[in-house]
Amino acid sequence: HCLNSPPLHLRAPPSCFSSSSAPCARTAPPGRSDVTAQGARERGRLINVFRNSAAAGAAAAGAMAAPASNMAAAAASNANQAAAPTATPAAASVLVYREPVYNWQATKSTVKERFAFLFNNEVLSDVHFLVGKGMGVQRIPAHRFVLAVGSAVFDAMFNGGMATTSTEIELPDVEPAAFLALLKFLYSDEVQIGPETVMTTLYTAKKYAVPALEAHCVEFLKKNLRADNAFMLLTQARLFDEPQLASLCLENIDKNTGDALAAEGFTDIDLDTLVAVLERDTLGVREVRLFSAAVRWAEAEAHRQQLQPTPENKRKVLGKALTLIRFPLMTIEEFAAGPAQSNILSDREVVSLFLHFTVNPKPRVDFIDRPRCCLRGKECSITRFGQVESRWGYSGTSDRIRFSVNRRIFVVGFGLYGSIHGPTDYQVNIQIIHTDSNTVLGQNDTGFSCDGSANTFRVMFKEPVEILPNVNYTACATLKGPDSHYGTKGMRKVTHESSSTGTKTCFTFCYAAGNNNGTSVEDGQIPEVIFYT
C-alpha cells in the first residue's frame, strides 16, 4: 500500500525537502519535543523499505540525491498522475507524497477528525467506486470498514454471503455529487446537501439504507417547500415513499393552488400525481382553472408520448384525471367559454352538463358535483330552532333570514328541512347576500334528497363564503318540492364554542324585510348554518 499515491492535498511544500538528512520542522506533528528525531529515524526506515523494493529502489535513491528544485518538479509531475487513477506513479513521487502523510494520526485529536481525514482519500483505501456514467464517471476511493459500519447495504456488499471481492465497483445509477455527500456523512456526520443535490442525495441515502441522511434531506425539502416547487417535490416524495413530505406538499398545494398550477414544474408531474391532486376536496381554486391546467398538462404529456396534441389525444392521456374535474361547479358562462369548446368532452357530456346548468330537475352527470373546500380545521354548525314542526309550503318564493357574526368565519352551506311525506328529492337554490349592497357573495343551484325524517339535510355552496364580523348578510333558500318540516322556538342569538380552543362564535339573527315565504327569527326554514372559523 506504500506505493499508492496519496491525494494531492497531502503533498508537503517543496521547501520542506532538502538534500540534507535533517527534516524540516514544518513536517513534525505539534506538541512532541522528540518528534524531529523520530521523524528522521522513520524516514530512514521508509527509505530502506523502498530500497529493498525491486520496483522502486533505484528511483528512490535517485530522488534522495536530487536537489530541492528537482523534488518540486517531481511533486508537480506526480500531481498530474494523481488526477489519472489508472497511471502507476513513480517511486520517487510516492516518496515525496508519503513523507508528510506519516503520523497524520497525531494531528487529529478525535476519532471523528481521523475518519473525516480519510474521506475521499487514497490513504488506507481498499475499494474504489466508479460513480456515474459516460463522461461524468468519477473514481472515488473508500474504506470498506467505514462503509459497512454506516450502512447495512454496504455491510452486505462487503461481508455478506454474496460479498464482492472486487476492488472497483461501478455505480452508474448514482450521481457523483450525491455519492460524495453520502460518504461525507458516513465518515464525519457532516451534511452537505443543497437545492441541486438534495433529491439525488435522498435517492442515494435510500439506496444504501442511511435513514439519518434521509431525514436530513427531507428536513431540507420541508424548509424549502414553496408553491412553485410543490408539485415537483410531491412527485419525488411519492416516488421515494416519503408520506410526511407528500402530505406537506399537498397542504401547500391546497393553500396556494393557483400559484402551484402556474409553476413551470406542474406540467412535468406524472399522471398518478395529477390524479392524487384532483381527487382532493380541499383545493383552493375555481374549477375552470383546474381544467385549464389539466389541458396544459395533457399537451406536455402528449409531447412526452410523441403524440399530436389533438383533443382526442389530450383526452386519452388525461384518462381518469378528466373525470375528476368537477364541471358542475363551474358557472354556465365558464363552462361555455372553456370546456364546452375544447372538444375534449364528448357531445353527450357537453349536452348533459348544459342541461344540468339550466333545467330542473337536473339530469344525472358523470362528473362529481361535490364542492371543494380549502379550509382547515373542524367543520362547525349552529341550529337556530328549538323544535321541529310540520308543515311548510313552497310556491317559488325564497325563505330568507338576516344574520351577523362577531368574528370572521367562512360559511360552506346550510342545513335545510325536508319533506313530511317520506323520501323526496328537492331542487334548491341557496345564496348569501351582502345586505347593504345587495351583492350575491355565494350561491349554488343544486338539489338534495331527504328521507322523510325531521332531520336537516346538507346543501353546500360551490366555494366557501367569507363572512366578516359585525356585517349584515341575508341567507336565502328557494326550494321546489312538497311540504316540509319547519322550525319553531327560534333564538335571536346562538353561540358556538370550540371544544378545543374555547373560542366563541356568536350569530345574531334578524327578520329580513320583504317577501321571505314566512321565515323569521321565530319560525321557518334555514335552520342550520355550516361554517369554518
Coordinates of C-alpha atoms in Angstrom, one line a residue:
H1 CA 0.0 0.0 0.0
C2 CA 3.0 2.3 0.4
L3 CA 3.2 2.6 -3.4
N4 CA -0.3 4.1 -3.7
S5 CA -0.4 7.8 -4.5
P6 CA -1.9 9.8 -1.6
P7 CA -4.3 12.7 -2.6
L8 CA -2.8 15.9 -3.9
H9 CA -3.7 17.9 -0.8
L10 CA -1.3 15.8 1.3
R11 CA 1.8 16.9 -0.6
A12 CA 4.2 19.0 1.5
P13 CA 5.6 22.2 0.1
P14 CA 8.9 21.6 -1.8
S15 CA 10.7 23.8 0.7
C16 CA 10.2 21.1 3.4
F17 CA 12.6 18.8 1.5
S18 CA 16.3 19.3 1.1
S19 CA 19.4 17.3 0.2
S20 CA 20.3 17.3 3.9
S21 CA 19.3 14.4 6.1
A22 CA 17.7 16.7 8.7
P23 CA 13.9 17.0 8.3
C24 CA 12.0 20.3 8.0
A25 CA 10.4 21.4 11.3
R26 CA 7.1 22.0 9.5
T27 CA 6.7 18.3 8.9
A28 CA 6.8 17.4 12.6
P29 CA 3.5 16.9 14.4
P30 CA 2.9 19.7 17.1
G31 CA 3.3 19.1 20.8
R32 CA 6.2 16.5 20.7
S33 CA 9.7 17.5 21.7
D34 CA 11.4 14.5 20.2
V35 CA 9.3 14.2 17.1
T36 CA 12.1 15.6 14.8
A37 CA 14.5 12.8 15.7
Q38 CA 11.8 10.2 15.5
G39 CA 10.8 11.6 12.1
A40 CA 14.3 11.3 10.9
R41 CA 14.6 7.7 12.0
E42 CA 11.3 6.8 10.4
R43 CA 12.3 8.5 7.2
G44 CA 15.4 6.4 7.1
R45 CA 13.3 3.2 7.7
L46 CA 10.9 4.1 4.9
I47 CA 13.9 4.8 2.6
N48 CA 15.2 1.3 3.4
V49 CA 11.8 -0.2 2.6
F50 CA 11.8 1.5 -0.8
R51 CA 15.4 0.4 -1.4
N52 CA 14.5 -3.2 -0.7
S53 CA 11.8 -3.0 -3.3
A54 CA 12.9 -4.2 -6.7
A55 CA 10.5 -1.9 -8.4
A56 CA 11.3 1.3 -6.6
G57 CA 14.8 1.1 -5.1
A58 CA 16.6 2.8 -7.9
A59 CA 14.1 5.6 -8.3
A60 CA 14.0 6.2 -4.5
A61 CA 17.8 6.5 -4.4
G62 CA 17.8 8.9 -7.3
A63 CA 15.1 11.0 -5.6
M64 CA 17.1 11.3 -2.4
A65 CA 20.1 12.6 -4.3
A66 CA 18.1 15.2 -6.2
P67 CA 18.2 18.9 -5.2
A68 CA 15.2 20.5 -3.7
S69 CA 14.3 22.2 -7.1
N70 CA 14.1 18.8 -8.8
M71 CA 12.0 17.4 -5.9
A72 CA 9.5 20.2 -6.5
A73 CA 9.3 19.4 -10.2
A74 CA 8.8 15.7 -9.3
A75 CA 5.9 16.7 -7.0
A76 CA 4.3 18.7 -9.8
S77 CA 4.6 15.8 -12.2
N78 CA 3.0 13.5 -9.7
A79 CA 0.0 15.8 -9.3
N80 CA -0.8 15.0 -12.9
Q81 CA -0.5 11.3 -12.2
A82 CA -2.9 11.6 -9.2
A83 CA -5.5 13.1 -11.5
A84 CA -5.4 9.9 -13.6
P85 CA -6.0 7.0 -11.2
T86 CA -5.0 4.3 -13.8
A87 CA -1.4 5.7 -14.0
T88 CA 1.3 4.0 -12.0
P89 CA 3.2 6.7 -10.1
A90 CA 7.0 6.7 -9.9
A91 CA 8.5 5.6 -6.6
A92 CA 10.3 8.9 -6.2
S93 CA 6.9 10.7 -6.4
V94 CA 5.5 8.3 -3.9
L95 CA 8.3 9.1 -1.5
V96 CA 7.6 12.8 -1.9
Y97 CA 3.9 12.2 -1.2
R98 CA 4.2 9.7 1.6
E99 CA 6.6 11.7 3.8
P100 CA 4.1 14.3 5.1
V101 CA 1.4 11.6 5.4
Y102 CA 3.5 9.9 8.1
N103 CA 2.0 10.2 11.5
W104 CA -1.0 12.1 10.3
Q105 CA -3.0 10.5 13.1
A106 CA -1.2 12.6 15.7
T107 CA -2.5 15.8 14.1
K108 CA -6.1 14.6 14.6
S109 CA -7.3 14.7 18.2
T110 CA -10.6 12.9 17.8
V111 CA -11.9 9.8 16.1
K112 CA -14.2 12.0 14.1
E113 CA -11.3 14.0 12.8
R114 CA -9.3 10.9 11.9
F115 CA -12.2 9.4 9.9
A116 CA -13.0 12.7 8.3
F117 CA -9.4 12.8 7.1
L118 CA -9.9 9.5 5.3
F119 CA -13.0 10.8 3.4
N120 CA -12.3 10.7 -0.4
N121 CA -8.7 9.9 0.4
E122 CA -6.5 7.2 -1.0
V123 CA -4.8 6.7 2.3
L124 CA -5.6 3.2 3.6
S125 CA -8.4 2.9 0.9
D126 CA -9.2 -0.7 -0.1
V127 CA -12.1 -0.1 -2.6
H128 CA -12.9 2.3 -5.4
F129 CA -16.3 3.2 -6.8
L130 CA -16.8 4.2 -10.4
V131 CA -19.7 6.6 -9.9
G132 CA -21.9 8.0 -12.7
K133 CA -21.9 7.1 -16.4
G134 CA -20.5 8.3 -19.6
M135 CA -18.0 11.2 -19.5
G136 CA -19.2 12.0 -16.0
V137 CA -17.8 8.9 -14.2
Q138 CA -15.7 9.7 -11.2
R139 CA -13.4 7.2 -9.4
I140 CA -13.9 7.6 -5.7
P141 CA -11.7 5.9 -3.0
A142 CA -13.3 4.5 0.1
H143 CA -12.8 2.1 3.0
R144 CA -14.9 -1.0 3.4
F145 CA -14.9 -0.9 7.2
V146 CA -16.2 2.7 7.4
L147 CA -18.9 2.0 4.8
A148 CA -20.0 -1.3 6.5
V149 CA -20.3 0.4 9.8
G150 CA -22.6 3.1 8.4
S151 CA -24.8 1.1 6.0
A152 CA -26.4 -2.3 6.2
V153 CA -26.3 -2.4 2.4
F154 CA -22.6 -1.8 2.2
D155 CA -22.1 -4.4 5.1
A156 CA -23.9 -7.0 3.0
M157 CA -22.0 -5.9 -0.1
F158 CA -18.6 -6.5 1.6
N159 CA -19.3 -9.0 4.3
G160 CA -22.5 -10.9 3.4
G161 CA -22.8 -14.4 1.9
M162 CA -22.6 -13.0 -1.6
A163 CA -19.9 -10.4 -0.7
T164 CA -18.0 -8.9 -3.6
T165 CA -14.2 -9.3 -3.9
S166 CA -13.8 -6.6 -6.5
T167 CA -11.8 -3.6 -5.6
E168 CA -13.6 -1.5 -8.1
I169 CA -17.4 -1.2 -8.1
E170 CA -19.5 0.5 -10.7
L171 CA -22.5 2.7 -9.7
P172 CA -23.9 4.0 -13.0
D173 CA -27.3 5.0 -11.4
V174 CA -25.8 7.3 -8.7
E175 CA -24.7 10.9 -9.2
P176 CA -21.1 11.5 -8.1
A177 CA -22.0 14.6 -6.0
A178 CA -24.7 12.6 -4.2
F179 CA -22.4 9.7 -3.5
L180 CA -19.8 12.0 -2.1
A181 CA -22.4 13.6 0.1
L182 CA -23.3 10.1 1.4
L183 CA -19.6 9.3 2.1
K184 CA -19.1 12.7 3.8
F185 CA -21.9 11.8 6.1
L186 CA -20.7 8.3 6.8
Y187 CA -17.2 9.5 7.5
S188 CA -17.9 12.6 9.5
D189 CA -21.6 13.1 10.2
E190 CA -21.4 16.2 8.1
V191 CA -24.4 17.0 5.9
Q192 CA -23.6 18.5 2.5
I193 CA -26.8 19.0 0.5
G194 CA -28.2 21.8 -1.5
P195 CA -31.1 22.6 -3.9
E196 CA -29.3 20.9 -6.8
T197 CA -28.3 17.7 -5.0
V198 CA -30.9 17.1 -2.4
M199 CA -33.1 14.8 -4.5
T200 CA -30.2 12.7 -5.8
T201 CA -28.8 12.5 -2.2
L202 CA -32.1 11.4 -0.9
Y203 CA -32.2 8.6 -3.6
T204 CA -28.7 7.6 -2.7
A205 CA -29.4 7.6 1.1
K206 CA -32.4 5.4 0.5
K207 CA -30.5 3.1 -1.8
Y208 CA -27.8 2.4 0.8
A209 CA -30.2 2.5 3.8
V210 CA -28.9 5.5 5.7
P211 CA -32.1 6.8 7.4
A212 CA -30.3 9.6 9.3
L213 CA -29.2 11.2 6.0
E214 CA -32.7 10.6 4.5
A215 CA -34.1 12.6 7.4
H216 CA -31.8 15.5 6.8
C217 CA -32.8 15.5 3.1
V218 CA -36.5 15.5 3.9
E219 CA -36.0 18.3 6.5
F220 CA -34.1 20.4 3.9
L221 CA -37.0 19.9 1.4
K222 CA -39.6 20.9 4.1
K223 CA -37.8 24.1 4.8
N224 CA -37.5 24.9 1.1
L225 CA -41.0 23.9 0.1
R226 CA -42.8 26.6 -1.9
A227 CA -45.8 26.9 -4.2
D228 CA -43.5 26.9 -7.3
N229 CA -41.8 23.6 -6.4
A230 CA -44.6 21.8 -4.5
F231 CA -45.7 19.7 -7.5
M232 CA -42.1 18.6 -8.3
L233 CA -41.4 17.7 -4.7
L234 CA -44.8 15.9 -4.4
T235 CA -43.8 13.7 -7.4
Q236 CA -40.4 12.9 -5.8
A237 CA -42.0 12.3 -2.4
R238 CA -44.4 9.8 -3.9
L239 CA -41.5 8.2 -5.8
F240 CA -39.3 7.9 -2.7
D241 CA -42.2 6.8 -0.5
E242 CA -41.9 9.8 1.9
P243 CA -45.5 10.2 3.1
Q244 CA -44.8 13.1 5.5
L245 CA -43.2 15.2 2.8
A246 CA -46.0 14.3 0.4
S247 CA -48.6 15.4 2.9
L248 CA -46.8 18.7 3.4
C249 CA -46.7 19.2 -0.4
L250 CA -50.4 18.6 -0.7
E251 CA -51.2 21.0 2.1
N252 CA -49.1 23.7 0.3
I253 CA -50.9 23.0 -3.0
D254 CA -54.2 23.3 -1.1
K255 CA -53.3 26.7 0.2
N256 CA -51.6 28.0 -2.9
T257 CA -53.4 26.0 -5.7
G258 CA -53.3 28.8 -8.3
D259 CA -49.6 29.5 -7.9
A260 CA -48.7 25.8 -7.8
L261 CA -50.7 25.2 -11.0
A262 CA -48.9 28.1 -12.7
A263 CA -45.4 26.8 -11.8
E264 CA -43.3 25.5 -14.6
G265 CA -42.8 22.1 -12.9
F266 CA -46.5 21.4 -12.9
T267 CA -46.5 20.0 -16.4
D268 CA -43.7 17.6 -15.6
I269 CA -45.6 15.6 -13.0
D270 CA -46.8 12.1 -13.7
L271 CA -50.5 11.1 -14.2
D272 CA -50.8 9.4 -10.8
T273 CA -49.7 12.6 -9.1
L274 CA -52.2 14.6 -11.1
V275 CA -55.0 12.2 -10.1
A276 CA -54.0 12.4 -6.5
V277 CA -54.3 16.2 -6.5
L278 CA -57.6 16.3 -8.5
E279 CA -59.2 13.9 -6.1
R280 CA -58.8 16.3 -3.2
D281 CA -61.8 18.2 -1.8
T282 CA -59.5 20.9 -0.3
L283 CA -58.1 22.7 -3.4
G284 CA -58.4 26.4 -3.2
V285 CA -59.1 27.3 -6.8
R286 CA -62.1 27.6 -9.2
E287 CA -62.8 24.5 -11.2
V288 CA -62.3 26.3 -14.6
R289 CA -58.7 27.0 -13.7
L290 CA -58.2 23.3 -12.8
F291 CA -59.5 22.4 -16.3
S292 CA -57.1 24.8 -18.0
A293 CA -54.2 23.4 -16.0
A294 CA -55.2 19.9 -16.9
V295 CA -55.3 20.8 -20.6
R296 CA -51.8 22.3 -20.3
W297 CA -50.5 19.1 -18.6
A298 CA -52.2 17.0 -21.3
E299 CA -50.3 18.9 -24.1
A300 CA -47.0 18.3 -22.3
E301 CA -47.8 14.6 -21.7
A302 CA -48.8 14.1 -25.4
H303 CA -45.5 15.6 -26.4
R304 CA -43.7 13.2 -24.0
Q305 CA -45.6 10.3 -25.5
Q306 CA -44.8 11.6 -29.0
L307 CA -48.4 12.2 -29.8
Q308 CA -50.0 15.1 -31.7
P309 CA -51.8 17.4 -29.1
T310 CA -55.2 16.8 -30.6
P311 CA -58.3 16.9 -28.4
E312 CA -58.6 13.1 -28.8
N313 CA -55.0 12.5 -27.6
K314 CA -55.4 15.0 -24.8
R315 CA -58.4 13.1 -23.5
K316 CA -56.5 9.9 -23.9
V317 CA -53.5 11.0 -21.8
L318 CA -55.7 12.6 -19.2
G319 CA -57.6 9.3 -18.6
K320 CA -59.2 9.2 -15.2
A321 CA -58.0 12.7 -14.4
L322 CA -60.6 14.2 -16.7
T323 CA -63.5 12.6 -14.7
L324 CA -62.1 14.2 -11.5
I325 CA -62.6 17.8 -12.8
R326 CA -65.9 19.0 -11.2
F327 CA -67.5 20.6 -14.2
P328 CA -70.9 21.1 -12.4
L329 CA -69.1 23.5 -10.0
M330 CA -68.4 25.9 -12.9
T331 CA -70.8 28.7 -13.8
I332 CA -72.6 28.2 -17.1
E333 CA -70.5 31.0 -18.6
E334 CA -67.2 29.4 -17.5
F335 CA -68.3 26.1 -18.9
A336 CA -69.5 27.6 -22.2
A337 CA -66.3 29.6 -22.8
G338 CA -63.9 26.8 -22.0
P339 CA -64.6 23.1 -21.6
A340 CA -67.6 23.2 -24.0
Q341 CA -65.4 24.4 -26.8
S342 CA -62.3 22.4 -26.1
N343 CA -63.5 19.3 -28.0
I344 CA -62.1 17.2 -25.1
L345 CA -65.5 16.4 -23.8
S346 CA -67.9 14.3 -25.9
D347 CA -71.0 15.8 -27.3
R348 CA -73.1 13.8 -24.9
E349 CA -71.2 15.1 -21.9
V350 CA -71.5 18.7 -23.1
V351 CA -75.3 18.4 -23.6
S352 CA -75.8 16.8 -20.2
L353 CA -73.8 19.5 -18.4
F354 CA -75.7 22.3 -20.2
L355 CA -78.9 20.6 -19.1
H356 CA -77.5 20.4 -15.5
F357 CA -76.9 24.1 -15.5
T358 CA -80.3 25.2 -17.0
V359 CA -83.1 22.8 -16.2
N360 CA -84.9 21.3 -13.1
P361 CA -85.0 18.6 -12.1
K362 CA -81.3 18.3 -13.1
P363 CA -80.2 15.2 -15.1
R364 CA -77.5 13.0 -13.8
V365 CA -74.0 13.8 -15.0
D366 CA -70.8 11.7 -15.0
F367 CA -68.8 14.3 -13.0
I368 CA -68.5 15.0 -9.3
D369 CA -70.7 17.9 -8.1
R370 CA -69.4 17.9 -4.5
P371 CA -67.9 21.3 -3.7
R372 CA -64.3 21.6 -2.8
C373 CA -63.3 23.4 0.4
C374 CA -59.8 24.7 1.0
L375 CA -60.4 25.4 4.7
R376 CA -58.5 23.7 7.5
G377 CA -59.8 22.7 10.9
K378 CA -63.0 21.3 12.1
E379 CA -66.4 21.9 10.5
C380 CA -68.8 23.7 12.8
S381 CA -72.6 24.3 12.7
I382 CA -75.3 26.1 14.7
T383 CA -79.0 25.4 14.9
R384 CA -81.3 28.3 15.5
F385 CA -84.6 26.5 16.3
G386 CA -85.5 24.6 19.5
Q387 CA -88.3 22.5 18.0
V388 CA -89.4 21.0 14.7
E389 CA -93.0 21.1 13.4
S390 CA -94.9 20.4 10.1
R391 CA -96.0 21.7 7.6
W392 CA -94.1 24.3 5.5
G393 CA -95.1 25.0 1.9
Y394 CA -93.3 26.4 -1.2
S395 CA -94.5 28.5 -4.1
G396 CA -91.3 29.8 -5.7
T397 CA -90.6 32.5 -3.0
S398 CA -87.3 32.4 -1.2
D399 CA -87.1 31.7 2.5
R400 CA -84.8 34.4 3.9
I401 CA -83.2 35.3 7.3
R402 CA -80.7 38.1 8.1
F403 CA -77.7 37.4 10.3
S404 CA -74.4 38.8 11.5
V405 CA -71.4 37.2 13.4
N406 CA -69.0 38.6 15.9
R407 CA -65.9 37.1 14.2
R408 CA -64.6 36.2 10.7
I409 CA -65.9 32.9 9.5
F410 CA -66.5 31.0 6.2
V411 CA -69.9 29.7 5.6
V412 CA -69.8 26.5 3.5
G413 CA -73.5 25.5 3.4
F414 CA -76.9 25.4 5.1
G415 CA -78.9 22.6 6.7
L416 CA -82.5 22.5 5.3
Y417 CA -85.6 20.7 6.4
G418 CA -87.0 18.0 4.1
S419 CA -90.4 16.5 3.2
I420 CA -93.1 15.4 5.6
H421 CA -94.3 12.8 3.0
G422 CA -91.4 10.4 3.1
P423 CA -88.3 10.2 0.8
T424 CA -88.3 13.0 -1.7
D425 CA -86.0 15.0 -4.0
Y426 CA -85.9 18.8 -3.8
Q427 CA -84.5 21.4 -6.2
V428 CA -83.0 24.3 -4.3
N429 CA -81.0 27.5 -4.9
I430 CA -79.1 28.8 -1.9
Q431 CA -77.5 32.2 -1.6
I432 CA -75.7 34.5 0.8
I433 CA -76.2 38.2 0.0
H434 CA -74.4 41.2 1.4
T435 CA -77.5 43.0 2.8
D436 CA -76.4 46.6 2.4
S437 CA -75.1 46.3 -1.2
N438 CA -77.5 43.5 -2.2
T439 CA -74.4 41.7 -3.7
V440 CA -74.6 37.9 -4.1
L441 CA -71.5 36.6 -2.4
G442 CA -72.1 32.9 -2.9
Q443 CA -74.7 30.6 -4.4
N444 CA -75.4 27.1 -5.6
D445 CA -78.3 25.9 -7.8
T446 CA -78.5 22.2 -6.9
G447 CA -80.7 19.6 -5.3
F448 CA -80.9 17.3 -2.3
S449 CA -82.6 14.1 -1.2
C450 CA -84.4 13.7 2.1
D451 CA -85.6 10.6 3.9
G452 CA -88.8 11.9 5.3
S453 CA -87.4 12.5 8.8
A454 CA -87.3 15.7 10.7
N455 CA -83.5 15.9 10.4
T456 CA -81.8 18.7 8.4
F457 CA -80.1 17.9 5.1
R458 CA -76.9 19.5 4.0
V459 CA -76.8 21.8 0.9
M460 CA -73.3 23.2 0.2
F461 CA -72.0 26.2 -1.6
K462 CA -69.6 25.7 -4.5
E463 CA -67.0 27.7 -2.6
P464 CA -66.7 29.0 1.0
V465 CA -68.3 32.4 1.6
E466 CA -66.3 34.8 3.7
I467 CA -68.3 36.4 6.5
L468 CA -66.8 39.5 8.2
P469 CA -67.6 40.5 11.8
N470 CA -70.5 42.8 12.5
V471 CA -71.7 43.0 8.9
N472 CA -75.3 42.2 7.9
Y473 CA -75.8 39.3 5.5
T474 CA -79.0 37.6 4.2
A475 CA -79.3 33.8 3.9
C476 CA -81.7 32.7 1.2
A477 CA -83.0 29.3 0.1
T478 CA -85.5 28.8 -2.7
L479 CA -87.0 25.3 -2.7
K480 CA -89.1 23.4 -5.2
G481 CA -90.8 20.3 -3.8
P482 CA -93.6 19.1 -1.4
D483 CA -94.4 20.5 2.0
S484 CA -91.6 20.1 4.5
H485 CA -90.9 20.2 8.2
Y486 CA -90.1 23.6 9.7
G487 CA -88.5 25.0 12.9
T488 CA -90.1 26.8 15.8
K489 CA -89.0 28.4 19.1
G490 CA -86.3 30.2 17.2
M491 CA -83.4 32.0 19.0
R492 CA -82.2 35.5 18.2
K493 CA -78.7 34.8 19.4
V494 CA -76.9 31.5 19.0
T495 CA -73.3 30.9 20.3
H496 CA -71.0 28.1 19.2
E497 CA -68.0 27.4 21.5
S498 CA -65.0 25.5 20.2
S499 CA -64.3 22.4 22.2
S500 CA -60.5 22.6 21.5
T501 CA -59.8 26.3 21.9
G502 CA -62.8 27.7 23.7
T503 CA -63.3 30.3 21.1
K504 CA -66.9 31.6 20.9
T505 CA -68.7 32.4 17.6
C506 CA -71.9 34.3 18.2
F507 CA -74.6 34.5 15.5
T508 CA -77.3 37.2 15.7
F509 CA -80.5 36.6 13.6
C510 CA -82.9 39.3 12.4
Y511 CA -86.1 39.5 10.4
A512 CA -85.4 40.0 6.6
A513 CA -87.7 42.7 5.3
G514 CA -89.8 41.9 2.2
N515 CA -91.3 38.6 0.9
N516 CA -89.5 35.8 2.7
N517 CA -92.0 32.9 2.5
G518 CA -92.8 33.4 6.1
T519 CA -89.4 32.6 7.5
S520 CA -88.5 34.7 10.5
V521 CA -86.4 34.6 13.7
E522 CA -89.1 32.5 15.4
D523 CA -90.2 30.1 12.7
G524 CA -89.4 28.8 9.2
Q525 CA -86.7 27.3 7.1
I526 CA -82.9 27.6 7.0
P527 CA -82.5 26.1 10.5
E528 CA -78.7 25.4 10.3
V529 CA -75.6 27.3 9.2
I530 CA -72.5 25.2 8.4
F531 CA -69.2 27.1 8.7
Y532 CA -65.4 27.1 9.5
T533 CA -63.7 29.5 11.8

